[in-house]
mmCIF file of N, CA and C in Angstrom:
data_model
loop_
_atom_site.group_PDB
_atom_site.id
_atom_site.type_symbol
_atom_site.label_atom_id
_atom_site.label_comp_id
_atom_site.label_asym_id
_atom_site.label_seq_id
_atom_site.Cartn_x
_atom_site.Cartn_y
_atom_site.Cartn_z
ATOM 1 N N MET A 22 6.902 7.168 5.853
ATOM 2 C CA MET A 22 6.262 5.866 5.849
ATOM 3 C C MET A 22 5.503 5.618 7.157
ATOM 4 N N LYS A 23 6.117 6.010 8.303
ATOM 5 C CA LYS A 23 5.452 5.838 9.594
ATOM 6 C C LYS A 23 4.155 6.639 9.631
ATOM 7 N N ASP A 24 4.212 7.873 9.109
ATOM 8 C CA ASP A 24 3.020 8.711 9.084
ATOM 9 C C ASP A 24 1.901 8.028 8.305
ATOM 10 N N HIS A 25 2.255 7.443 7.182
ATOM 11 C CA HIS A 25 1.266 6.779 6.328
ATOM 12 C C HIS A 25 0.608 5.598 7.065
ATOM 13 N N ILE A 26 1.401 4.834 7.779
ATOM 14 C CA ILE A 26 0.881 3.685 8.535
ATOM 15 C C ILE A 26 -0.096 4.172 9.618
ATOM 16 N N ILE A 27 0.327 5.176 10.375
ATOM 17 C CA ILE A 27 -0.521 5.717 11.441
ATOM 18 C C ILE A 27 -1.821 6.264 10.854
ATOM 19 N N GLU A 28 -1.737 6.985 9.735
ATOM 20 C CA GLU A 28 -2.939 7.544 9.110
ATOM 21 C C GLU A 28 -3.888 6.444 8.647
ATOM 22 N N LYS A 29 -3.341 5.369 8.102
ATOM 23 C CA LYS A 29 -4.186 4.251 7.660
ATOM 24 C C LYS A 29 -4.868 3.568 8.842
ATOM 25 N N VAL A 30 -4.127 3.371 9.916
ATOM 26 C CA VAL A 30 -4.715 2.770 11.118
ATOM 27 C C VAL A 30 -5.865 3.642 11.617
ATOM 28 N N TYR A 31 -5.667 4.952 11.603
ATOM 29 C CA TYR A 31 -6.730 5.867 12.018
ATOM 30 C C TYR A 31 -7.958 5.708 11.117
ATOM 31 N N GLU A 32 -7.744 5.685 9.821
ATOM 32 C CA GLU A 32 -8.865 5.551 8.880
ATOM 33 C C GLU A 32 -9.648 4.257 9.111
ATOM 34 N N TYR A 33 -8.941 3.164 9.392
ATOM 35 C CA TYR A 33 -9.604 1.880 9.612
ATOM 36 C C TYR A 33 -10.342 1.812 10.948
ATOM 37 N N THR A 34 -9.870 2.543 11.935
ATOM 38 C CA THR A 34 -10.474 2.461 13.265
ATOM 39 C C THR A 34 -11.509 3.544 13.525
ATOM 40 N N LYS A 35 -11.534 4.577 12.703
ATOM 41 C CA LYS A 35 -12.430 5.720 12.930
ATOM 42 C C LYS A 35 -13.903 5.314 12.918
ATOM 43 N N LYS A 36 -14.328 4.583 11.915
ATOM 44 C CA LYS A 36 -15.750 4.214 11.787
ATOM 45 C C LYS A 36 -16.230 3.347 12.963
ATOM 46 N N PRO A 37 -15.507 2.276 13.309
ATOM 47 C CA PRO A 37 -15.954 1.499 14.480
ATOM 48 C C PRO A 37 -15.965 2.321 15.766
ATOM 49 N N TYR A 38 -14.985 3.204 15.927
ATOM 50 C CA TYR A 38 -14.928 4.058 17.111
ATOM 51 C C TYR A 38 -16.165 4.958 17.166
ATOM 52 N N GLN A 39 -16.509 5.573 16.030
ATOM 53 C CA GLN A 39 -17.694 6.434 15.969
ATOM 54 C C GLN A 39 -18.952 5.636 16.307
ATOM 55 N N LYS A 40 -19.060 4.462 15.753
ATOM 56 C CA LYS A 40 -20.284 3.680 15.883
ATOM 57 C C LYS A 40 -20.454 3.047 17.267
ATOM 58 N N TYR A 41 -19.402 2.466 17.801
ATOM 59 C CA TYR A 41 -19.528 1.662 19.016
ATOM 60 C C TYR A 41 -19.111 2.357 20.304
ATOM 61 N N PHE A 42 -18.279 3.376 20.212
ATOM 62 C CA PHE A 42 -17.762 3.990 21.432
ATOM 63 C C PHE A 42 -18.282 5.399 21.689
ATOM 64 N N LYS A 43 -18.591 6.132 20.661
ATOM 65 C CA LYS A 43 -19.066 7.502 20.834
ATOM 66 C C LYS A 43 -20.574 7.489 21.037
ATOM 67 N N ARG A 44 -21.011 7.943 22.196
ATOM 68 C CA ARG A 44 -22.428 7.907 22.555
ATOM 69 C C ARG A 44 -23.136 9.240 22.277
ATOM 70 N N ASN A 45 -22.355 10.295 22.065
ATOM 71 C CA ASN A 45 -22.954 11.602 21.849
ATOM 72 C C ASN A 45 -23.649 11.679 20.485
ATOM 73 N N LYS A 46 -24.567 12.634 20.367
ATOM 74 C CA LYS A 46 -25.280 12.831 19.109
ATOM 75 C C LYS A 46 -24.437 13.711 18.183
ATOM 76 N N PRO A 47 -24.505 13.452 16.879
ATOM 77 C CA PRO A 47 -23.799 14.333 15.935
ATOM 78 C C PRO A 47 -24.378 15.748 16.004
ATOM 79 N N TRP A 48 -23.518 16.727 15.796
ATOM 80 C CA TRP A 48 -23.981 18.107 15.790
ATOM 81 C C TRP A 48 -24.815 18.340 14.544
ATOM 82 N N GLU A 49 -25.822 19.154 14.682
ATOM 83 C CA GLU A 49 -26.664 19.473 13.533
ATOM 84 C C GLU A 49 -26.234 20.822 12.960
ATOM 85 N N ILE A 50 -25.065 20.827 12.332
ATOM 86 C CA ILE A 50 -24.524 22.026 11.706
ATOM 87 C C ILE A 50 -23.640 21.588 10.548
ATOM 88 N N ASP A 51 -23.607 22.402 9.526
ATOM 89 C CA ASP A 51 -22.707 22.066 8.428
ATOM 90 C C ASP A 51 -21.521 23.021 8.412
ATOM 91 N N LYS A 52 -20.520 22.626 7.674
ATOM 92 C CA LYS A 52 -19.252 23.355 7.643
ATOM 93 C C LYS A 52 -19.436 24.803 7.186
ATOM 94 N N ALA A 53 -20.247 25.016 6.176
ATOM 95 C CA ALA A 53 -20.452 26.364 5.638
ATOM 96 C C ALA A 53 -21.093 27.287 6.675
ATOM 97 N N ALA A 54 -22.025 26.763 7.468
ATOM 98 C CA ALA A 54 -22.709 27.575 8.479
ATOM 99 C C ALA A 54 -21.741 28.084 9.541
ATOM 100 N N LEU A 55 -20.686 27.351 9.782
ATOM 101 C CA LEU A 55 -19.705 27.778 10.790
ATOM 102 C C LEU A 55 -19.033 29.093 10.412
ATOM 103 N N LEU A 56 -18.925 29.343 9.124
ATOM 104 C CA LEU A 56 -18.277 30.577 8.670
ATOM 105 C C LEU A 56 -19.139 31.813 8.905
ATOM 106 N N ASP A 57 -20.404 31.617 9.288
ATOM 107 C CA ASP A 57 -21.297 32.736 9.596
ATOM 108 C C ASP A 57 -21.240 33.145 11.062
ATOM 109 N N TYR A 58 -20.485 32.430 11.864
ATOM 110 C CA TYR A 58 -20.363 32.768 13.284
ATOM 111 C C TYR A 58 -19.543 34.045 13.440
ATOM 112 N N PRO A 59 -19.704 34.743 14.557
ATOM 113 C CA PRO A 59 -18.999 36.016 14.762
ATOM 114 C C PRO A 59 -17.472 35.866 14.769
ATOM 115 N N GLU A 60 -16.827 36.924 14.420
ATOM 116 C CA GLU A 60 -15.361 36.984 14.433
ATOM 117 C C GLU A 60 -14.845 36.622 15.824
ATOM 118 N N GLY A 61 -13.845 35.740 15.860
ATOM 119 C CA GLY A 61 -13.230 35.338 17.121
ATOM 120 C C GLY A 61 -13.968 34.228 17.852
ATOM 121 N N SER A 62 -15.130 33.830 17.370
ATOM 122 C CA SER A 62 -15.919 32.814 18.061
ATOM 123 C C SER A 62 -15.364 31.410 17.802
ATOM 124 N N LEU A 63 -15.735 30.502 18.675
ATOM 125 C CA LEU A 63 -15.334 29.109 18.535
ATOM 126 C C LEU A 63 -15.902 28.511 17.247
ATOM 127 N N GLY A 64 -17.130 28.870 16.913
ATOM 128 C CA GLY A 64 -17.746 28.366 15.685
ATOM 129 C C GLY A 64 -16.972 28.777 14.450
ATOM 130 N N LEU A 65 -16.606 30.053 14.363
ATOM 131 C CA LEU A 65 -15.824 30.525 13.218
ATOM 132 C C LEU A 65 -14.439 29.887 13.229
ATOM 133 N N GLY A 66 -13.851 29.755 14.413
ATOM 134 C CA GLY A 66 -12.542 29.104 14.514
ATOM 135 C C GLY A 66 -12.588 27.682 13.995
ATOM 136 N N LEU A 67 -13.660 26.954 14.324
ATOM 137 C CA LEU A 67 -13.820 25.592 13.833
ATOM 138 C C LEU A 67 -13.999 25.593 12.316
ATOM 139 N N GLY A 68 -14.846 26.476 11.806
ATOM 140 C CA GLY A 68 -15.054 26.559 10.361
ATOM 141 C C GLY A 68 -13.761 26.856 9.619
ATOM 142 N N ASN A 69 -12.992 27.808 10.121
ATOM 143 C CA ASN A 69 -11.706 28.142 9.490
ATOM 144 C C ASN A 69 -10.737 26.973 9.537
ATOM 145 N N PHE A 70 -10.707 26.279 10.668
ATOM 146 C CA PHE A 70 -9.839 25.112 10.816
ATOM 147 C C PHE A 70 -10.205 24.039 9.788
ATOM 148 N N LEU A 71 -11.488 23.763 9.658
ATOM 149 C CA LEU A 71 -11.936 22.733 8.721
ATOM 150 C C LEU A 71 -11.586 23.111 7.281
ATOM 151 N N TYR A 72 -11.847 24.359 6.894
ATOM 152 C CA TYR A 72 -11.551 24.789 5.522
ATOM 153 C C TYR A 72 -10.049 24.830 5.251
ATOM 154 N N LYS A 73 -9.303 25.351 6.193
ATOM 155 C CA LYS A 73 -7.845 25.457 6.026
ATOM 156 C C LYS A 73 -7.212 24.083 5.804
ATOM 157 N N ASN A 74 -7.709 23.081 6.499
ATOM 158 C CA ASN A 74 -7.131 21.736 6.420
ATOM 159 C C ASN A 74 -7.882 20.807 5.463
ATOM 160 N N HIS A 75 -8.869 21.353 4.760
ATOM 161 C CA HIS A 75 -9.657 20.579 3.787
ATOM 162 C C HIS A 75 -10.351 19.387 4.452
ATOM 163 N N PHE A 76 -10.910 19.625 5.642
ATOM 164 C CA PHE A 76 -11.625 18.604 6.387
ATOM 165 C C PHE A 76 -13.122 18.858 6.312
ATOM 166 N N ASP A 77 -13.884 17.817 6.569
ATOM 167 C CA ASP A 77 -15.326 17.932 6.745
ATOM 168 C C ASP A 77 -15.634 17.627 8.201
ATOM 169 N N ILE A 78 -16.832 18.008 8.625
ATOM 170 C CA ILE A 78 -17.270 17.648 9.968
ATOM 171 C C ILE A 78 -17.469 16.139 10.005
ATOM 172 N N GLN A 79 -16.889 15.500 11.013
ATOM 173 C CA GLN A 79 -17.050 14.070 11.199
ATOM 174 C C GLN A 79 -18.055 13.839 12.324
ATOM 175 N N PRO A 80 -19.210 13.265 11.982
ATOM 176 C CA PRO A 80 -20.255 13.071 12.996
ATOM 177 C C PRO A 80 -19.733 12.342 14.236
ATOM 178 N N LYS A 81 -20.097 12.887 15.392
ATOM 179 C CA LYS A 81 -19.732 12.382 16.717
ATOM 180 C C LYS A 81 -18.276 12.641 17.094
ATOM 181 N N LEU A 82 -17.485 13.181 16.161
ATOM 182 C CA LEU A 82 -16.073 13.471 16.440
ATOM 183 C C LEU A 82 -15.781 14.969 16.348
ATOM 184 N N GLU A 83 -16.809 15.780 16.424
ATOM 185 C CA GLU A 83 -16.635 17.225 16.279
ATOM 186 C C GLU A 83 -15.726 17.806 17.361
ATOM 187 N N ASP A 84 -15.835 17.254 18.566
ATOM 188 C CA ASP A 84 -15.022 17.768 19.676
ATOM 189 C C ASP A 84 -13.531 17.688 19.386
ATOM 190 N N HIS A 85 -13.115 16.689 18.644
ATOM 191 C CA HIS A 85 -11.696 16.519 18.334
ATOM 192 C C HIS A 85 -11.163 17.755 17.614
ATOM 193 N N ASP A 86 -11.909 18.232 16.622
ATOM 194 C CA ASP A 86 -11.462 19.413 15.879
ATOM 195 C C ASP A 86 -11.541 20.675 16.728
ATOM 196 N N ILE A 87 -12.512 20.724 17.632
ATOM 197 C CA ILE A 87 -12.597 21.851 18.571
ATOM 198 C C ILE A 87 -11.339 21.901 19.439
ATOM 199 N N ILE A 88 -10.871 20.748 19.887
ATOM 200 C CA ILE A 88 -9.653 20.696 20.710
ATOM 201 C C ILE A 88 -8.470 21.233 19.914
ATOM 202 N N HIS A 89 -8.412 20.906 18.626
ATOM 203 C CA HIS A 89 -7.362 21.479 17.765
ATOM 204 C C HIS A 89 -7.411 23.004 17.805
ATOM 205 N N VAL A 90 -8.609 23.547 17.672
ATOM 206 C CA VAL A 90 -8.773 25.001 17.652
ATOM 207 C C VAL A 90 -8.360 25.608 18.985
ATOM 208 N N LEU A 91 -8.848 25.040 20.076
ATOM 209 C CA LEU A 91 -8.573 25.615 21.396
ATOM 210 C C LEU A 91 -7.108 25.497 21.800
ATOM 211 N N THR A 92 -6.460 24.397 21.436
ATOM 212 C CA THR A 92 -5.059 24.197 21.831
ATOM 213 C C THR A 92 -4.086 24.695 20.771
ATOM 214 N N ASP A 93 -4.618 25.146 19.639
ATOM 215 C CA ASP A 93 -3.801 25.614 18.520
ATOM 216 C C ASP A 93 -2.808 24.532 18.092
ATOM 217 N N THR A 94 -3.329 23.330 17.936
ATOM 218 C CA THR A 94 -2.525 22.175 17.551
ATOM 219 C C THR A 94 -2.717 21.895 16.066
ATOM 220 N N GLY A 95 -1.624 21.633 15.378
ATOM 221 C CA GLY A 95 -1.677 21.305 13.957
ATOM 222 C C GLY A 95 -2.190 19.899 13.726
ATOM 223 N N VAL A 96 -2.100 19.461 12.479
ATOM 224 C CA VAL A 96 -2.708 18.184 12.106
ATOM 225 C C VAL A 96 -1.698 17.152 11.614
ATOM 226 N N SER A 97 -0.434 17.402 11.790
ATOM 227 C CA SER A 97 0.551 16.372 11.434
ATOM 228 C C SER A 97 0.390 15.197 12.400
ATOM 229 N N VAL A 98 0.894 14.052 12.029
ATOM 230 C CA VAL A 98 0.786 12.876 12.895
ATOM 231 C C VAL A 98 1.439 13.165 14.243
ATOM 232 N N ARG A 99 2.598 13.773 14.232
ATOM 233 C CA ARG A 99 3.306 14.113 15.473
ATOM 234 C C ARG A 99 2.439 15.016 16.356
ATOM 235 N N GLU A 100 1.804 16.013 15.747
ATOM 236 C CA GLU A 100 0.965 16.931 16.512
ATOM 237 C C GLU A 100 -0.313 16.254 17.012
ATOM 238 N N GLU A 101 -0.863 15.357 16.214
ATOM 239 C CA GLU A 101 -2.050 14.608 16.660
ATOM 240 C C GLU A 101 -1.716 13.766 17.897
ATOM 241 N N ILE A 102 -0.579 13.110 17.869
ATOM 242 C CA ILE A 102 -0.152 12.319 19.028
ATOM 243 C C ILE A 102 0.091 13.246 20.214
ATOM 244 N N GLY A 103 0.735 14.376 19.951
ATOM 245 C CA GLY A 103 0.973 15.364 21.005
ATOM 246 C C GLY A 103 -0.323 15.852 21.628
ATOM 247 N N MET A 104 -1.355 16.023 20.800
ATOM 248 C CA MET A 104 -2.636 16.466 21.332
ATOM 249 C C MET A 104 -3.256 15.409 22.244
ATOM 250 N N GLN A 105 -3.042 14.147 21.937
ATOM 251 C CA GLN A 105 -3.542 13.088 22.817
ATOM 252 C C GLN A 105 -2.792 13.102 24.153
ATOM 253 N N TYR A 106 -1.496 13.393 24.105
ATOM 254 C CA TYR A 106 -0.750 13.563 25.359
ATOM 255 C C TYR A 106 -1.305 14.755 26.143
ATOM 256 N N TYR A 107 -1.619 15.833 25.440
ATOM 257 C CA TYR A 107 -2.219 17.002 26.075
ATOM 258 C C TYR A 107 -3.518 16.594 26.788
ATOM 259 N N LEU A 108 -4.361 15.851 26.085
ATOM 260 C CA LEU A 108 -5.641 15.430 26.662
ATOM 261 C C LEU A 108 -5.449 14.501 27.848
ATOM 262 N N LEU A 109 -4.448 13.633 27.795
ATOM 263 C CA LEU A 109 -4.151 12.789 28.953
ATOM 264 C C LEU A 109 -3.779 13.661 30.143
ATOM 265 N N GLY A 110 -2.931 14.643 29.922
ATOM 266 C CA GLY A 110 -2.562 15.574 30.985
ATOM 267 C C GLY A 110 -3.761 16.330 31.522
ATOM 268 N N ASN A 111 -4.741 16.579 30.661
ATOM 269 C CA ASN A 111 -5.938 17.314 31.038
ATOM 270 C C ASN A 111 -6.960 16.432 31.757
ATOM 271 N N GLY A 112 -6.675 15.130 31.839
ATOM 272 C CA GLY A 112 -7.535 14.234 32.596
ATOM 273 C C GLY A 112 -8.348 13.251 31.777
ATOM 274 N N LYS A 113 -8.283 13.328 30.469
ATOM 275 C CA LYS A 113 -9.067 12.410 29.645
ATOM 276 C C LYS A 113 -8.439 11.025 29.660
ATOM 277 N N LYS A 114 -9.295 10.030 29.743
ATOM 278 C CA LYS A 114 -8.842 8.641 29.691
ATOM 279 C C LYS A 114 -9.826 7.859 28.844
ATOM 280 N N SER A 115 -9.306 7.225 27.812
ATOM 281 C CA SER A 115 -10.139 6.367 26.977
ATOM 282 C C SER A 115 -9.245 5.320 26.334
ATOM 283 N N VAL A 116 -9.850 4.240 25.918
ATOM 284 C CA VAL A 116 -9.097 3.178 25.261
ATOM 285 C C VAL A 116 -8.422 3.716 24.008
ATOM 286 N N TYR A 117 -9.161 4.492 23.237
ATOM 287 C CA TYR A 117 -8.617 5.026 21.989
ATOM 288 C C TYR A 117 -7.411 5.929 22.265
ATOM 289 N N LEU A 118 -7.531 6.792 23.271
ATOM 290 C CA LEU A 118 -6.427 7.674 23.641
ATOM 291 C C LEU A 118 -5.188 6.859 23.986
ATOM 292 N N PHE A 119 -5.351 5.826 24.794
ATOM 293 C CA PHE A 119 -4.199 5.016 25.189
ATOM 294 C C PHE A 119 -3.604 4.254 24.006
ATOM 295 N N LEU A 120 -4.434 3.839 23.067
ATOM 296 C CA LEU A 120 -3.907 3.177 21.865
ATOM 297 C C LEU A 120 -3.079 4.139 21.027
ATOM 298 N N VAL A 121 -3.548 5.385 20.905
ATOM 299 C CA VAL A 121 -2.787 6.400 20.159
ATOM 300 C C VAL A 121 -1.466 6.682 20.866
ATOM 301 N N LEU A 122 -1.512 6.816 22.189
ATOM 302 C CA LEU A 122 -0.289 7.098 22.939
ATOM 303 C C LEU A 122 0.718 5.962 22.800
ATOM 304 N N LEU A 123 0.249 4.742 22.915
ATOM 305 C CA LEU A 123 1.133 3.588 22.808
ATOM 306 C C LEU A 123 1.756 3.507 21.416
ATOM 307 N N SER A 124 0.926 3.521 20.398
ATOM 308 C CA SER A 124 1.454 3.399 19.034
ATOM 309 C C SER A 124 2.295 4.619 18.674
ATOM 310 N N GLY A 125 1.842 5.793 19.066
ATOM 311 C CA GLY A 125 2.592 7.015 18.751
ATOM 312 C C GLY A 125 3.958 7.049 19.405
ATOM 313 N N THR A 126 4.023 6.628 20.645
ATOM 314 C CA THR A 126 5.299 6.618 21.361
ATOM 315 C C THR A 126 6.246 5.585 20.749
ATOM 316 N N LEU A 127 5.712 4.436 20.369
ATOM 317 C CA LEU A 127 6.541 3.400 19.744
ATOM 318 C C LEU A 127 7.044 3.829 18.371
ATOM 319 N N PHE A 128 6.197 4.501 17.605
ATOM 320 C CA PHE A 128 6.575 4.928 16.259
ATOM 321 C C PHE A 128 7.447 6.185 16.262
ATOM 322 N N TYR A 129 7.298 7.019 17.285
ATOM 323 C CA TYR A 129 7.994 8.310 17.314
ATOM 324 C C TYR A 129 8.754 8.536 18.623
ATOM 325 N N PRO A 130 9.649 7.639 18.978
ATOM 326 C CA PRO A 130 10.370 7.811 20.250
ATOM 327 C C PRO A 130 11.245 9.065 20.278
ATOM 328 N N LYS A 131 11.653 9.550 19.126
ATOM 329 C CA LYS A 131 12.489 10.754 19.083
ATOM 330 C C LYS A 131 11.718 12.017 19.468
ATOM 331 N N HIS A 132 10.413 11.924 19.501
ATOM 332 C CA HIS A 132 9.583 13.086 19.825
ATOM 333 C C HIS A 132 9.064 13.056 21.260
ATOM 334 N N ILE A 133 9.631 12.210 22.078
ATOM 335 C CA ILE A 133 9.128 12.040 23.444
ATOM 336 C C ILE A 133 9.175 13.347 24.231
ATOM 337 N N ARG A 134 10.176 14.191 24.000
ATOM 338 C CA ARG A 134 10.234 15.485 24.707
ATOM 339 C C ARG A 134 9.034 16.350 24.346
ATOM 340 N N TYR A 135 8.700 16.362 23.066
ATOM 341 C CA TYR A 135 7.524 17.120 22.617
ATOM 342 C C TYR A 135 6.261 16.561 23.265
ATOM 343 N N PHE A 136 6.137 15.239 23.297
ATOM 344 C CA PHE A 136 4.958 14.611 23.889
ATOM 345 C C PHE A 136 4.843 14.947 25.375
ATOM 346 N N ILE A 137 5.946 14.903 26.078
ATOM 347 C CA ILE A 137 5.942 15.239 27.509
ATOM 348 C C ILE A 137 5.579 16.714 27.703
ATOM 349 N N GLN A 138 6.094 17.569 26.840
ATOM 350 C CA GLN A 138 5.757 18.996 26.900
ATOM 351 C C GLN A 138 4.251 19.194 26.725
ATOM 352 N N GLN A 139 3.649 18.468 25.793
ATOM 353 C CA GLN A 139 2.213 18.579 25.566
ATOM 354 C C GLN A 139 1.427 18.047 26.764
ATOM 355 N N TYR A 140 1.901 16.943 27.344
ATOM 356 C CA TYR A 140 1.265 16.407 28.550
ATOM 357 C C TYR A 140 1.261 17.470 29.654
ATOM 358 N N LYS A 141 2.385 18.129 29.856
ATOM 359 C CA LYS A 141 2.493 19.153 30.896
ATOM 360 C C LYS A 141 1.575 20.337 30.620
ATOM 361 N N ARG A 142 1.470 20.727 29.347
ATOM 362 C CA ARG A 142 0.542 21.811 28.976
ATOM 363 C C ARG A 142 -0.886 21.431 29.360
ATOM 364 N N GLY A 143 -1.284 20.205 29.033
ATOM 365 C CA GLY A 143 -2.632 19.748 29.361
ATOM 366 C C GLY A 143 -2.857 19.655 30.858
ATOM 367 N N TYR A 144 -1.828 19.234 31.571
ATOM 368 C CA TYR A 144 -1.916 19.103 33.022
ATOM 369 C C TYR A 144 -2.111 20.464 33.688
ATOM 370 N N CYS A 145 -1.452 21.483 33.151
ATOM 371 C CA CYS A 145 -1.529 22.831 33.728
ATOM 372 C C CYS A 145 -2.848 23.537 33.409
ATOM 373 N N ALA A 146 -3.522 23.101 32.373
ATOM 374 C CA ALA A 146 -4.815 23.700 32.019
ATOM 375 C C ALA A 146 -5.910 23.134 32.922
ATOM 376 N N HIS A 147 -6.942 23.929 33.128
ATOM 377 C CA HIS A 147 -8.113 23.402 33.830
ATOM 378 C C HIS A 147 -8.774 22.370 32.918
ATOM 379 N N SER A 148 -9.337 21.357 33.505
ATOM 380 C CA SER A 148 -9.958 20.291 32.738
ATOM 381 C C SER A 148 -11.102 20.850 31.884
ATOM 382 N N PHE A 149 -11.048 20.596 30.586
ATOM 383 C CA PHE A 149 -12.057 21.124 29.672
ATOM 384 C C PHE A 149 -12.480 20.136 28.592
ATOM 385 N N TYR A 150 -11.805 19.020 28.477
ATOM 386 C CA TYR A 150 -12.024 18.082 27.377
ATOM 387 C C TYR A 150 -13.455 17.543 27.327
ATOM 388 N N TYR A 151 -14.155 17.555 28.439
ATOM 389 C CA TYR A 151 -15.480 16.948 28.554
ATOM 390 C C TYR A 151 -16.625 17.925 28.267
ATOM 391 N N LEU A 152 -16.323 19.188 28.035
ATOM 392 C CA LEU A 152 -17.368 20.199 27.871
ATOM 393 C C LEU A 152 -18.239 19.932 26.641
ATOM 394 N N ASN A 153 -19.450 20.443 26.677
ATOM 395 C CA ASN A 153 -20.354 20.358 25.537
ATOM 396 C C ASN A 153 -20.059 21.551 24.625
ATOM 397 N N PHE A 154 -19.129 21.373 23.729
ATOM 398 C CA PHE A 154 -18.660 22.467 22.888
ATOM 399 C C PHE A 154 -19.715 22.951 21.900
ATOM 400 N N SER A 155 -20.683 22.116 21.573
ATOM 401 C CA SER A 155 -21.724 22.551 20.630
ATOM 402 C C SER A 155 -22.530 23.720 21.202
ATOM 403 N N ASN A 156 -22.570 23.833 22.514
ATOM 404 C CA ASN A 156 -23.267 24.956 23.160
ATOM 405 C C ASN A 156 -22.372 26.179 23.326
ATOM 406 N N MET A 157 -21.137 26.078 22.910
ATOM 407 C CA MET A 157 -20.169 27.156 23.132
ATOM 408 C C MET A 157 -19.694 27.807 21.833
ATOM 409 N N LEU A 158 -20.335 27.494 20.728
ATOM 410 C CA LEU A 158 -19.842 27.957 19.426
ATOM 411 C C LEU A 158 -19.850 29.476 19.261
ATOM 412 N N PHE A 159 -20.713 30.177 20.000
ATOM 413 C CA PHE A 159 -20.737 31.636 19.910
ATOM 414 C C PHE A 159 -19.726 32.297 20.851
ATOM 415 N N MET A 160 -19.163 31.533 21.751
ATOM 416 C CA MET A 160 -18.202 32.094 22.713
ATOM 417 C C MET A 160 -16.878 32.416 22.030
ATOM 418 N N PRO A 161 -16.214 33.487 22.468
ATOM 419 C CA PRO A 161 -14.901 33.805 21.907
ATOM 420 C C PRO A 161 -13.858 32.749 22.296
ATOM 421 N N VAL A 162 -13.053 32.353 21.335
ATOM 422 C CA VAL A 162 -11.995 31.365 21.576
ATOM 423 C C VAL A 162 -11.084 31.836 22.703
ATOM 424 N N GLN A 163 -10.699 33.096 22.655
ATOM 425 C CA GLN A 163 -9.759 33.607 23.661
ATOM 426 C C GLN A 163 -10.339 33.553 25.071
ATOM 427 N N THR A 164 -11.624 33.770 25.207
ATOM 428 C CA THR A 164 -12.265 33.694 26.523
ATOM 429 C C THR A 164 -12.193 32.271 27.066
ATOM 430 N N ILE A 165 -12.471 31.300 26.206
ATOM 431 C CA ILE A 165 -12.404 29.899 26.624
ATOM 432 C C ILE A 165 -10.971 29.538 26.998
ATOM 433 N N GLN A 166 -10.031 29.950 26.172
ATOM 434 C CA GLN A 166 -8.622 29.636 26.442
ATOM 435 C C GLN A 166 -8.165 30.270 27.755
ATOM 436 N N LYS A 167 -8.565 31.498 27.987
ATOM 437 C CA LYS A 167 -8.166 32.175 29.226
ATOM 438 C C LYS A 167 -8.826 31.545 30.447
ATOM 439 N N THR A 168 -10.105 31.245 30.342
ATOM 440 C CA THR A 168 -10.858 30.667 31.466
ATOM 441 C C THR A 168 -10.264 29.325 31.893
ATOM 442 N N PHE A 169 -9.887 28.501 30.910
ATOM 443 C CA PHE A 169 -9.389 27.156 31.206
ATOM 444 C C PHE A 169 -7.863 27.057 31.174
ATOM 445 N N LYS A 170 -7.207 28.194 31.014
ATOM 446 C CA LYS A 170 -5.727 28.246 30.978
ATOM 447 C C LYS A 170 -5.154 27.307 29.912
ATOM 448 N N ILE A 171 -5.784 27.338 28.764
ATOM 449 C CA ILE A 171 -5.357 26.485 27.658
ATOM 450 C C ILE A 171 -4.161 27.136 26.963
#
């Protein structure tokens, strides 16, 4: 039930967040084209992630799915909250991030150890959350992970 509530809140807040807070331009690529990227590349990793989870590219929110690929984070509500803790540890600060952390911590206090572990992982990695990932789609995932200690 908690998962359902969190998912609904996300669905209701996603559109306003995209429209009013995200200033970046949507990527000009479709999901199918990502599967044509070279083996091991970030582009192919993103395409596989989207197909595996039955997701579509969300305009202006593409970086979120890239972070999933780079950090090897799943898509359960617990893992989504954990990824926000990871990003906080990595230096990202935004109103949306803090809202997810607050609501996630209140709804899932039993997972606080996992959240702290994710924060520490993000803290130990070199800051990468701000990169222009659309220019990195041909780069190997492992190279990016190694370079930034992800």
